[in-house]
PDB file of C-alpha atoms in Angstrom:
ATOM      1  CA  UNK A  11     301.465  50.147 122.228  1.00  0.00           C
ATOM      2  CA  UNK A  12     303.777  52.704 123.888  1.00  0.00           C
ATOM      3  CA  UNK A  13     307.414  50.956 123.896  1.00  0.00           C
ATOM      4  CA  UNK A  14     309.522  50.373 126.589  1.00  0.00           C
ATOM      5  CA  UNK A  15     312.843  50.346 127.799  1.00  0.00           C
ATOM      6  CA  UNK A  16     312.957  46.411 127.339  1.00  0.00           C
ATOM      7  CA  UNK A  17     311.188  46.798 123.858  1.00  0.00           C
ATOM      8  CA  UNK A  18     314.108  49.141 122.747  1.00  0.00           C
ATOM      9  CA  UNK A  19     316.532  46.122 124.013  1.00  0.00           C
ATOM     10  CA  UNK A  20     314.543  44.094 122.044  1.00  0.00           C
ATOM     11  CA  UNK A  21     314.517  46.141 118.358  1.00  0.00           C
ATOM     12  CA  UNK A  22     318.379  46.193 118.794  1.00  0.00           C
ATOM     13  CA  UNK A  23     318.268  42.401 119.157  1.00  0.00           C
ATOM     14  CA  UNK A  24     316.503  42.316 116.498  1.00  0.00           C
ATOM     15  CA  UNK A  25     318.579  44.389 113.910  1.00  0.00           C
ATOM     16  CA  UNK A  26     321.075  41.852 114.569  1.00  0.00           C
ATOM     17  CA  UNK A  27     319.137  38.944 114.103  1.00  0.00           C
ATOM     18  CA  UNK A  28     318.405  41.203 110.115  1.00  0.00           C
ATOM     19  CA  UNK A  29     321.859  41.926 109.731  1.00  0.00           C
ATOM     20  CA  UNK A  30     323.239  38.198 110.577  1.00  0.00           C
ATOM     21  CA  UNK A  31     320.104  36.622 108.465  1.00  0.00           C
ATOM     22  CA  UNK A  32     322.687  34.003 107.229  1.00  0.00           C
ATOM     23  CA  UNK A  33     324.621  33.131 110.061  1.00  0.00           C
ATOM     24  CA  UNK A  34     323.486  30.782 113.050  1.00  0.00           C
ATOM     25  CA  UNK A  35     321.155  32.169 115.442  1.00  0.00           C
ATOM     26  CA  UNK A  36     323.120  32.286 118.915  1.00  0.00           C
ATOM     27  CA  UNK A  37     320.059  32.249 121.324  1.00  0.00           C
ATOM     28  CA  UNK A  38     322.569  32.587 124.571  1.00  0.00           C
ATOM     29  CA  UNK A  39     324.625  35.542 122.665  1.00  0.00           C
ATOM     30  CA  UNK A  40     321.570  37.279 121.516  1.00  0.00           C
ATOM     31  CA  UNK A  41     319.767  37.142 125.423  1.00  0.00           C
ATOM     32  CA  UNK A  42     322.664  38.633 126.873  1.00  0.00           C
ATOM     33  CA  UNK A  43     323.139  41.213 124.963  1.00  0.00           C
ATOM     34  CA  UNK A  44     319.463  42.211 125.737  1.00  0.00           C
ATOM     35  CA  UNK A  45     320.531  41.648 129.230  1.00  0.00           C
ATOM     36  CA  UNK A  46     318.229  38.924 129.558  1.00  0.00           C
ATOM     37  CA  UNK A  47     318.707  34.905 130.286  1.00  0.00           C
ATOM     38  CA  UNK A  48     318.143  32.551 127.552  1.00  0.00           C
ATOM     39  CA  UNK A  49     314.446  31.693 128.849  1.00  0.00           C
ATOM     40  CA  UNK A  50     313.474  35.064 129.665  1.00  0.00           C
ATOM     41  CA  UNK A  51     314.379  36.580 126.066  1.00  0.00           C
ATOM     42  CA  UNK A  52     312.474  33.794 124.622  1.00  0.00           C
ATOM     43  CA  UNK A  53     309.487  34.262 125.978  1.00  0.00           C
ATOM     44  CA  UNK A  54     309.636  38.192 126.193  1.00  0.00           C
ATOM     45  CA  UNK A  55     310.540  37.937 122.433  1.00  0.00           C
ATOM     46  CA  UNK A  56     307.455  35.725 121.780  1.00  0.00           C
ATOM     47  CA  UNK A  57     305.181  37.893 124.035  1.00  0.00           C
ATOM     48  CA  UNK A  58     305.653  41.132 121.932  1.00  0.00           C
ATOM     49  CA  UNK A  59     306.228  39.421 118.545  1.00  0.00           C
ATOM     50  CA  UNK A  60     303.709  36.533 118.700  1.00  0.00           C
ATOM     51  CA  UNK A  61     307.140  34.046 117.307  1.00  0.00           C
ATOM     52  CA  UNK A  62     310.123  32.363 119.349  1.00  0.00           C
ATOM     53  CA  UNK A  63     313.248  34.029 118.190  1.00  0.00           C
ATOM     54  CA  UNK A  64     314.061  31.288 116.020  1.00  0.00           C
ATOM     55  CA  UNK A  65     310.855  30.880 114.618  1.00  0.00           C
ATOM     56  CA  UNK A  66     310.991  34.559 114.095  1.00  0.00           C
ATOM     57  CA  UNK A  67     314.401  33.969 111.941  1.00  0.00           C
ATOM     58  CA  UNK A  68     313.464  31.130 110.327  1.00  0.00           C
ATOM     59  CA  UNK A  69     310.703  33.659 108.668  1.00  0.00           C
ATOM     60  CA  UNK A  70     313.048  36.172 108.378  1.00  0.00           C
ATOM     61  CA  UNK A  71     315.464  34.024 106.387  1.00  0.00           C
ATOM     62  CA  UNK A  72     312.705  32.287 104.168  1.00  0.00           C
ATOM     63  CA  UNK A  73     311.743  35.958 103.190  1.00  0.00           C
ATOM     64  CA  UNK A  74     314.660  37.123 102.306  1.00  0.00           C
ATOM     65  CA  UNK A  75     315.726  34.006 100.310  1.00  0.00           C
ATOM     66  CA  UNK A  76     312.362  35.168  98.377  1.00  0.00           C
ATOM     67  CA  UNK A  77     313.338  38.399  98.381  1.00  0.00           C
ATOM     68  CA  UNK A  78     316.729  37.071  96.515  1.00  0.00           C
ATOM     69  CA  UNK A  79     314.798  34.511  93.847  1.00  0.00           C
ATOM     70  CA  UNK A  80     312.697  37.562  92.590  1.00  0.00           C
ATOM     71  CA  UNK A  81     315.331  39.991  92.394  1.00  0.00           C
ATOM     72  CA  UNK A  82     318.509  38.511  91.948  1.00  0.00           C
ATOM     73  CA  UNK A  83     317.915  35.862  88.678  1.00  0.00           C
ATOM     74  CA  UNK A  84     321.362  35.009  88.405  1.00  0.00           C
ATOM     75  CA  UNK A  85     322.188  33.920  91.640  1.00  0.00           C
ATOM     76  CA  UNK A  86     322.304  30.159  91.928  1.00  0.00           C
ATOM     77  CA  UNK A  87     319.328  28.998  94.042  1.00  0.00           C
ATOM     78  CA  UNK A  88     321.905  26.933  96.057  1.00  0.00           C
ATOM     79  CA  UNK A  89     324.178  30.258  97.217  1.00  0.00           C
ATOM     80  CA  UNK A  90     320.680  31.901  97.832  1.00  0.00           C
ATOM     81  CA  UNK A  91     319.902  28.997 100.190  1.00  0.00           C
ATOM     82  CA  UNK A  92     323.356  29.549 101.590  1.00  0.00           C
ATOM     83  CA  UNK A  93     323.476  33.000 102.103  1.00  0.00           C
ATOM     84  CA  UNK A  94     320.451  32.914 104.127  1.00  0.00           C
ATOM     85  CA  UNK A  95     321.556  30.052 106.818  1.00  0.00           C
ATOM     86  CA  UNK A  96     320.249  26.814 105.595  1.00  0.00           C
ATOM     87  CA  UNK A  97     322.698  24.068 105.972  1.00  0.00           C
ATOM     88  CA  UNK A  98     321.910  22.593 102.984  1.00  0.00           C
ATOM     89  CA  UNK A  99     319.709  22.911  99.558  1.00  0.00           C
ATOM     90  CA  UNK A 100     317.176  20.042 100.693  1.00  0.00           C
ATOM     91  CA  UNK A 101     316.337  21.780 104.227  1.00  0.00           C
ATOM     92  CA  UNK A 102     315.789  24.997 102.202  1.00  0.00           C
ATOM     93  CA  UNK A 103     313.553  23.396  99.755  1.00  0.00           C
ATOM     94  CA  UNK A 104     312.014  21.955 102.623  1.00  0.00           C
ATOM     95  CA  UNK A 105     311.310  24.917 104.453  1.00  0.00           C
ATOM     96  CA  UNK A 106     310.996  27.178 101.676  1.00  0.00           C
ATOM     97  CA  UNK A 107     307.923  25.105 100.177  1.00  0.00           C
ATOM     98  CA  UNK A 108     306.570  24.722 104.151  1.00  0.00           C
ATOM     99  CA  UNK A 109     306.447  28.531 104.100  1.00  0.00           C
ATOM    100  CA  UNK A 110     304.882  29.437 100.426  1.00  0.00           C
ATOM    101  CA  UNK A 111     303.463  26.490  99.224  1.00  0.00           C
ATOM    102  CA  UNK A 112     305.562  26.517  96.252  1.00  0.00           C
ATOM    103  CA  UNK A 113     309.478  25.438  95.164  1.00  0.00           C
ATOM    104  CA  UNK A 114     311.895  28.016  94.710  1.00  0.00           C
ATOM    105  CA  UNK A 115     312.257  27.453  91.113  1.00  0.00           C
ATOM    106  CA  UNK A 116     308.314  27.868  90.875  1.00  0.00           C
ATOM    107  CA  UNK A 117     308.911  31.069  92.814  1.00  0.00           C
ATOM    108  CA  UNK A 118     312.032  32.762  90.827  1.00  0.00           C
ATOM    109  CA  UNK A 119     310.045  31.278  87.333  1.00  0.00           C
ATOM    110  CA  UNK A 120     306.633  34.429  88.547  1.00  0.00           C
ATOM    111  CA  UNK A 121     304.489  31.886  90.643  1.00  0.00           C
ATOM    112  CA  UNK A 122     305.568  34.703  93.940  1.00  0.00           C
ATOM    113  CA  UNK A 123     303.111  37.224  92.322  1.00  0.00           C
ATOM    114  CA  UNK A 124     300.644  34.432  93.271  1.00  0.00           C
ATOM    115  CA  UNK A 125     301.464  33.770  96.134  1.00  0.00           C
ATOM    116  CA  UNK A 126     301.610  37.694  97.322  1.00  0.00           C
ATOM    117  CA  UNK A 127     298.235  38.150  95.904  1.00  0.00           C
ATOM    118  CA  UNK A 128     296.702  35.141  97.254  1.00  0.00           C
ATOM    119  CA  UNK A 129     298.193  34.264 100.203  1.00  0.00           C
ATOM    120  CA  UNK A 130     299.033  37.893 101.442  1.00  0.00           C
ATOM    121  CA  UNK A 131     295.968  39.469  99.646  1.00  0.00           C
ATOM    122  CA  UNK A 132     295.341  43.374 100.098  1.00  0.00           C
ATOM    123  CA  UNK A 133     297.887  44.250 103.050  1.00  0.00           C
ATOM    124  CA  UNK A 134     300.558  43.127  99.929  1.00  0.00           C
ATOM    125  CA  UNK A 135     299.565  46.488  98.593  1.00  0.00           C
ATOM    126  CA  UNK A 136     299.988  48.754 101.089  1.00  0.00           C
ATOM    127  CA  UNK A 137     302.487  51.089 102.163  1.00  0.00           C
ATOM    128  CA  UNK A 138     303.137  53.511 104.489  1.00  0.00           C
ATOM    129  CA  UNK A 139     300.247  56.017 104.897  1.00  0.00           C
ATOM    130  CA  UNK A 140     299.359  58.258 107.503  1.00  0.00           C
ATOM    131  CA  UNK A 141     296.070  59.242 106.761  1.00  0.00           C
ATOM    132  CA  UNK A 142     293.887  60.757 109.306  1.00  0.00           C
ATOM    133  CA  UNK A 143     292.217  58.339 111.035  1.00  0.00           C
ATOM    134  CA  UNK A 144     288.973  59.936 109.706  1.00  0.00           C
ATOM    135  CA  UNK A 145     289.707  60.167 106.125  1.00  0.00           C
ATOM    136  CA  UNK A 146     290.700  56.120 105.504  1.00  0.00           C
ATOM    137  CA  UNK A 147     289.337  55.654 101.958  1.00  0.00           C
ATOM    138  CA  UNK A 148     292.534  55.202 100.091  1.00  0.00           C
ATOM    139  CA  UNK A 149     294.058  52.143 102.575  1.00  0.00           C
ATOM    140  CA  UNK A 150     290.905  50.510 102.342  1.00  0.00           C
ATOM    141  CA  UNK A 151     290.523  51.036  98.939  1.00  0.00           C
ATOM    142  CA  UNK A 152     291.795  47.984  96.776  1.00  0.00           C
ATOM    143  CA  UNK A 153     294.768  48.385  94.905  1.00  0.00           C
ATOM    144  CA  UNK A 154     294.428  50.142  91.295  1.00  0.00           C
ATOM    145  CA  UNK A 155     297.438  49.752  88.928  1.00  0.00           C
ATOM    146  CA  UNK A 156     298.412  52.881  87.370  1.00  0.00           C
ATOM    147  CA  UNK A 157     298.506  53.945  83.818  1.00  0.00           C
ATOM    148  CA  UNK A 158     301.419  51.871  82.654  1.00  0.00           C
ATOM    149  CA  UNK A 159     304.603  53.957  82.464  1.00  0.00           C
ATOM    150  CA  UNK A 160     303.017  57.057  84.463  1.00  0.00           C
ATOM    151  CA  UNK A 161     304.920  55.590  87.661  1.00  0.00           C
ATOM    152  CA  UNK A 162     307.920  55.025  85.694  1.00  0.00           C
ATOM    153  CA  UNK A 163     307.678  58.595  84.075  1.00  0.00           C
ATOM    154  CA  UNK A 164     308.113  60.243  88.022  1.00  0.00           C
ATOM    155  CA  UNK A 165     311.037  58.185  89.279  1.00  0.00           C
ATOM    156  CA  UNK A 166     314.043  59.699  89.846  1.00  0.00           C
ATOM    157  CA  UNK A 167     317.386  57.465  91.200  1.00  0.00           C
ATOM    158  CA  UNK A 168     319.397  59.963  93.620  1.00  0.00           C
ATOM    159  CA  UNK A 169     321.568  59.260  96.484  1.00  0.00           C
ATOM    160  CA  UNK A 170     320.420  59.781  99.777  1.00  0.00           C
ATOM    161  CA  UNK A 171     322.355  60.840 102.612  1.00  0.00           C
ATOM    162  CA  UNK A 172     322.426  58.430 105.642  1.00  0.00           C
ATOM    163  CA  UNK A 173     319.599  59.780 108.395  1.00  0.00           C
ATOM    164  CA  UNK A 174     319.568  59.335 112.372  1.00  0.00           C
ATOM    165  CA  UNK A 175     316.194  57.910 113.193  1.00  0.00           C
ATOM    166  CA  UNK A 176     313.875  58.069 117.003  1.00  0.00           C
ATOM    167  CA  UNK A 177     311.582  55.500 116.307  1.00  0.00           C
ATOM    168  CA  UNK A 178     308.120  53.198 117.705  1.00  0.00           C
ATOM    169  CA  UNK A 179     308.558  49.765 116.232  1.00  0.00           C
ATOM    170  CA  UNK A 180     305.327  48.397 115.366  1.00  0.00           C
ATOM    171  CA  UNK A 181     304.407  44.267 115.365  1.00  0.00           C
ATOM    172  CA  UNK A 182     301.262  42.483 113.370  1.00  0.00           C
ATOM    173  CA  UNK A 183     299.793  45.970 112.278  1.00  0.00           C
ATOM    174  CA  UNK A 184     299.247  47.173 109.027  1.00  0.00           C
ATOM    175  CA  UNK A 185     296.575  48.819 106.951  1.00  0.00           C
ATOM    176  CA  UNK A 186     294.308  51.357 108.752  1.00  0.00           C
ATOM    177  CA  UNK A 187     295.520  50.284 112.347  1.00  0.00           C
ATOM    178  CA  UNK A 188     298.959  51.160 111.454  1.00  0.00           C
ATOM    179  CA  UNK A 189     298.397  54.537 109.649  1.00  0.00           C
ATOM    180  CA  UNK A 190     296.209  55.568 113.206  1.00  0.00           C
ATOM    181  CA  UNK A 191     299.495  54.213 115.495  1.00  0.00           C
ATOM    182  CA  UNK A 192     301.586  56.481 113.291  1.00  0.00           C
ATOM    183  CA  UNK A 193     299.255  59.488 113.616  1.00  0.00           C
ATOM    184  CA  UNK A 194     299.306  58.910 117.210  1.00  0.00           C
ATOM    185  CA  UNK A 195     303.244  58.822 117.184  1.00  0.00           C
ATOM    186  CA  UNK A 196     303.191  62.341 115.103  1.00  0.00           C
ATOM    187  CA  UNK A 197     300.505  63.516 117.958  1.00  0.00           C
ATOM    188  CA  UNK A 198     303.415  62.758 120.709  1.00  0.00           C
ATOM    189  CA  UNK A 199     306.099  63.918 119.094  1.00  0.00           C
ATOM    190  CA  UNK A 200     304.029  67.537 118.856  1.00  0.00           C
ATOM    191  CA  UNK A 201     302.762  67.521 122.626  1.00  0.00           C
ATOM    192  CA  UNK A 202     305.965  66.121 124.046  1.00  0.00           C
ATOM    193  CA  UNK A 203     308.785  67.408 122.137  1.00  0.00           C
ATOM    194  CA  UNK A 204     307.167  70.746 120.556  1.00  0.00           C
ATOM    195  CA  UNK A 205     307.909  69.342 117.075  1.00  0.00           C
ATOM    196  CA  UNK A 206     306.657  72.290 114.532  1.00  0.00           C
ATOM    197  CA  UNK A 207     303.840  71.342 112.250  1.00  0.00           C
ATOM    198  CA  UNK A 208     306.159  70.830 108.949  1.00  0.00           C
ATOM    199  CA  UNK A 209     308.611  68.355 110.594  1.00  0.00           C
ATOM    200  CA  UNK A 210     309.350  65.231 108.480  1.00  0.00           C
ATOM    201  CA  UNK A 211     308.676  61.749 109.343  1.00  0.00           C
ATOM    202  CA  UNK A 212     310.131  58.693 108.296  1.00  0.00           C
ATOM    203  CA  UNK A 213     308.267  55.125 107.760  1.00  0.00           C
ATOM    204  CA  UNK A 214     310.802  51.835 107.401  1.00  0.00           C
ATOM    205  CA  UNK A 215     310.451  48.363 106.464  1.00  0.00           C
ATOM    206  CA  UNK A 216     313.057  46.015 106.360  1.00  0.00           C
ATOM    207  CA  UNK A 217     311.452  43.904 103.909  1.00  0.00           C
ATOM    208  CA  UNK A 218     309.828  43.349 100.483  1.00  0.00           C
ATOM    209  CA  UNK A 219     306.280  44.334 101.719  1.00  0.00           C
ATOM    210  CA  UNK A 220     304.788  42.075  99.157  1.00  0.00           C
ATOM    211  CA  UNK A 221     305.873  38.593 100.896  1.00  0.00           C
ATOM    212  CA  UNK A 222     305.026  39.976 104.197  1.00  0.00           C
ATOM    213  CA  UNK A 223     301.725  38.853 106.059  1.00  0.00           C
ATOM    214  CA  UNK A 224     300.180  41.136 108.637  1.00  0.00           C
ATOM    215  CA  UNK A 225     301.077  39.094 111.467  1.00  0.00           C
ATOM    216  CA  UNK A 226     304.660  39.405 110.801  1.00  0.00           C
ATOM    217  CA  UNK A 227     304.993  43.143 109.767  1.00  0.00           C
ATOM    218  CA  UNK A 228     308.030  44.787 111.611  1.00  0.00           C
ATOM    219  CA  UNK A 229     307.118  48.433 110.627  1.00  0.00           C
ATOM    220  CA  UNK A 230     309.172  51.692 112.254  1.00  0.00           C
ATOM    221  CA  UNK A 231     307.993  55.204 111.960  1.00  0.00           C
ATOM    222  CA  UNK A 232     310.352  57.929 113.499  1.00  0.00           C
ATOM    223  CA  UNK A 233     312.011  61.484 113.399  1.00  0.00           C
ATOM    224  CA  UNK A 234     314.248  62.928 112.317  1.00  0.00           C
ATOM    225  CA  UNK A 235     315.979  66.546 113.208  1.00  0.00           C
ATOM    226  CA  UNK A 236     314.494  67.360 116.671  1.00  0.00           C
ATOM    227  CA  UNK A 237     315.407  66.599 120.101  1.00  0.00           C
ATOM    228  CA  UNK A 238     312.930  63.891 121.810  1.00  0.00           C
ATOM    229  CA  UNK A 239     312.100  63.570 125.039  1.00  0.00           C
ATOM    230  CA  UNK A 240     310.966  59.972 125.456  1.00  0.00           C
ATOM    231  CA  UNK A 241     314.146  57.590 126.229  1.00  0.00           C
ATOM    232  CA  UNK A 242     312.465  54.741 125.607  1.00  0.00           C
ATOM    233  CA  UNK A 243     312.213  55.221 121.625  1.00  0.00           C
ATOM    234  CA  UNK A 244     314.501  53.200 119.719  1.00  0.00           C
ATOM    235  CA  UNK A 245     317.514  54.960 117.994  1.00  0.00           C
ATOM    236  CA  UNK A 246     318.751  53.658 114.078  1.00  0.00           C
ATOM    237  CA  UNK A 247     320.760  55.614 111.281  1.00  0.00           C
ATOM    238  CA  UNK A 248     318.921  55.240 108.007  1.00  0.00           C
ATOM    239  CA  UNK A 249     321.427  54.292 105.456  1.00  0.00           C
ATOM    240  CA  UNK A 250     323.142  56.130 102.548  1.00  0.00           C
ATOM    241  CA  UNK A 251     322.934  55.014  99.212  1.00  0.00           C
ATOM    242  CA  UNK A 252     321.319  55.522  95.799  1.00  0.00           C
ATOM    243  CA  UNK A 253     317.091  55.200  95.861  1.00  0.00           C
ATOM    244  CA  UNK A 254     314.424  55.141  93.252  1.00  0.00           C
ATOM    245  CA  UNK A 255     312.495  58.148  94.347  1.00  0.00           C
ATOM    246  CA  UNK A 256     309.060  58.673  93.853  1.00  0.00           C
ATOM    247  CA  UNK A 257     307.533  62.322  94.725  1.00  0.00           C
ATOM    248  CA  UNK A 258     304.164  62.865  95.948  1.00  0.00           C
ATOM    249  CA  UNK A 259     301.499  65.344  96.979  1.00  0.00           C
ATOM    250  CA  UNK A 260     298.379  65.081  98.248  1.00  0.00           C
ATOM    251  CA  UNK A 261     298.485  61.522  97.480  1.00  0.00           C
ATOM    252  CA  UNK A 262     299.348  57.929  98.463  1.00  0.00           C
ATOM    253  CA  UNK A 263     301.123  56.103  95.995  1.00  0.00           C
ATOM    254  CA  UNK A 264     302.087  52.278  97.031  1.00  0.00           C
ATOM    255  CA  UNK A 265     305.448  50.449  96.650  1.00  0.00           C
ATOM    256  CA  UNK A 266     304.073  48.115  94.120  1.00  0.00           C
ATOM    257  CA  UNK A 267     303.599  50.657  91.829  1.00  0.00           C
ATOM    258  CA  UNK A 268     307.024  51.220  91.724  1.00  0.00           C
ATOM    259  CA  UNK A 269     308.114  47.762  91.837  1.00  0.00           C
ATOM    260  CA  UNK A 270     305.748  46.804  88.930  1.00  0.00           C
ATOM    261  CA  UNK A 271     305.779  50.101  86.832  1.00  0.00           C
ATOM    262  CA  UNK A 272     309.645  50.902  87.145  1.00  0.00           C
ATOM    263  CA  UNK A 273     311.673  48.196  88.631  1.00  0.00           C
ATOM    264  CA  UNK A 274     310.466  45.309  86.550  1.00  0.00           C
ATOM    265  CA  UNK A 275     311.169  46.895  83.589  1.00  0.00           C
ATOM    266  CA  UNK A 276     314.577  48.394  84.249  1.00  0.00           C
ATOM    267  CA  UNK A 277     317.934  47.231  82.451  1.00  0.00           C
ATOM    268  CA  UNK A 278     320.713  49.426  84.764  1.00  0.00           C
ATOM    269  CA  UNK A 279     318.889  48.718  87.928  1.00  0.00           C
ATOM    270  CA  UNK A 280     317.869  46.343  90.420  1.00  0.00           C
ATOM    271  CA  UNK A 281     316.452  46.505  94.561  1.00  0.00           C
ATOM    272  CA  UNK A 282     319.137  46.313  97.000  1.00  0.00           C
ATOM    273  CA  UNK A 283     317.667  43.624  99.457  1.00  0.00           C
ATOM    274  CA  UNK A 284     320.627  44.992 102.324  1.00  0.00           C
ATOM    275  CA  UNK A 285     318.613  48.347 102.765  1.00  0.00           C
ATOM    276  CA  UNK A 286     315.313  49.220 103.659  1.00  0.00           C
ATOM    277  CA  UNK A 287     311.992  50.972 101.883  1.00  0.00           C
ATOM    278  CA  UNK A 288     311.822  54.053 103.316  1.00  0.00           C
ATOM    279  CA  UNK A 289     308.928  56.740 102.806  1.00  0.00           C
ATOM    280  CA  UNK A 290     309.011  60.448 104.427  1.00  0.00           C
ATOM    281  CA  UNK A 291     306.079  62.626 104.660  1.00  0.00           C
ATOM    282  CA  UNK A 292     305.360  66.147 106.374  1.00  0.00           C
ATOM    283  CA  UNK A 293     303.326  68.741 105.827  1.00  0.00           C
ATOM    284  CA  UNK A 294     303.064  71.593 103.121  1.00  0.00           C
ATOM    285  CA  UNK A 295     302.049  74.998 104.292  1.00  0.00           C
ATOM    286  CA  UNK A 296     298.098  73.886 103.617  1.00  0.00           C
ATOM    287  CA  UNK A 297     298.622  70.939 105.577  1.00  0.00           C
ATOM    288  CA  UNK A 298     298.180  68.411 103.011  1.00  0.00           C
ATOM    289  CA  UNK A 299     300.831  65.640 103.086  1.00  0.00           C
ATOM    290  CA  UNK A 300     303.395  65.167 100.613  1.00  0.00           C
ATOM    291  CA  UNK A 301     306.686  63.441 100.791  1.00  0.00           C
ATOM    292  CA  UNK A 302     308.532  60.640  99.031  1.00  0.00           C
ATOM    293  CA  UNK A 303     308.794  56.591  98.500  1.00  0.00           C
ATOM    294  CA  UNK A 304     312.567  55.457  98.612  1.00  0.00           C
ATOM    295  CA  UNK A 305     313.172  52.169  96.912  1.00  0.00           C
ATOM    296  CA  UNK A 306     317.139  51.049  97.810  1.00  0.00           C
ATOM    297  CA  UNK A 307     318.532  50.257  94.491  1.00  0.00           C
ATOM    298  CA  UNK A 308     321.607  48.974  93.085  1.00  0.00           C
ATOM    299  CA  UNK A 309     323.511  48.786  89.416  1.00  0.00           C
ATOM    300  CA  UNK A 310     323.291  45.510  87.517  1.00  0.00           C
TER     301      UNK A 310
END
């Protein structure tokens, strides 16, 4: 789906719906600044997301109270409840168990890796690929744990400098269908903006993809570096900060990898829920992909 000018609106609604995940959702506030009335964002909001706004931060807040139970142990589960907008600890254990089938204490005690492998099934395991649409094998493939410590053996922690992003945002796609949008995106950006063959691209996700069903993916791919023609693509800064870095070539490693190889294991560091997965690919001189996974991380 090509965006619009509206759909642009829309994404910067929506990054401060992500950014204000614990604070109450101001419908009113939130239209205007989208230039839109009350009724109208609502439905335009459901129309290209398949939620209402607040059912669409009601999601958003569930997931990352999840995200906080798995990766922040020694946070009270009442201050994670907090934090992420619920009024008080029975409406979040309400909700919480409405949304995963499970309490939060069954949750932060391992029962999530359940749930993401049940409920979520094979999209949990994918990340950002851009295979060519004819060469598909590895995102259909199931997932295949590596080696144990040969992930772990290739991550580096460096900090990254803050990057200005153009960017499609993509809703309810994932898997094969998203790695074909993104191929078409890299297709545009060479016919429309004469983008040379080894520029870089950059795929973001705002949240653990893991707890994330396909319906509610919220998945940007953009540019970086090179002037774009089309106004209507959507314009956000990729923040600085220290990332678990995982190198490839000619290959397509997954997030869980990392998170299950590396970050489960580690005693300095932990993910930083307040910044996004990030992966950048472009081409080597053969044309063969290579790039990076980014996991935001944070000291203990």
């Amino acid at each position: 789906m090509k965006p619009t000018s509206r759909l642009s609106r829309l994404c910067e609604v929506m990054d401060l719906m992500l950014d204000s995940v614990g604070d109450p959702l101001a419908l009113e506030s939130l239209a205007a600044s989208a230039s839109y009335s009350s009724f109208h964002f609502d439905r335009i909001f459901r129309e290209l997301t398949g939620f209402s706004a607040v059912e669409y931060q009601r999601k958003r807040r569930l997931r990352r109270a999840a995200h906080l139970l798995r990766h922040e142990p020694d946070v009270a589960v009442v201050r994670i409840a907090q934090d992420c907008g619920f009024p008080s600890n029975a409406a979040f254990a309400k909700a919480f168990k409405q949304q995963f089938a499970m309490s939060a204490k069954a949750w932060r005690d391992g029962d999530w890796r359940a749930y993401m492998d049940q409920q979520v099934g094979r999209e949990s395991d994918v990340s950002f690929f851009v295979a060519e649409a004819d060469n598909l094998d590895v995102i259909l493939a199931p997932y295949c744990a590596p080696p144990p410590g040969s992930v772990a053996a290739r991550i580096r922690v460096r900090a990254l400098p803050a990057v200005r992003l153009r960017y499609q945002r993509f809703f309810g796609q994932s898997g094969a269908a998203l790695s074909i949008a993104c191929n078409v995106f890299i297709g545009d950006r060479a016919s429309s903006d004469g983008a040379p063959a080894d520029t870089a691209f950059y795929g973001v996700f705002d949240e653990d993809p893991g707890f994330t069903g396909e319906r509610e993916y919220c998945y940007d791919f953009g540019v970086a570096g090179i002037d774009v023609a089309d106004p209507n693509l959507g314009l956000r800064v990729l923040p600085a900060g220290d990332y678990a870095i995982l190198d490839f070539h000619r290959e397509w490693p997954r997030f869980r990898s990392i998170y299950e190889d590396w970050l489960e294991q580690q005693a300095v560091w932990r993910l930083d829920s307040t910044r996004p997965h990030i992966q950048k690919v472009e081409r080597d001189s053969a044309g063969q992909w290579q790039g990076w996974l980014a996991l935001p991380v944070k000291k203990r």
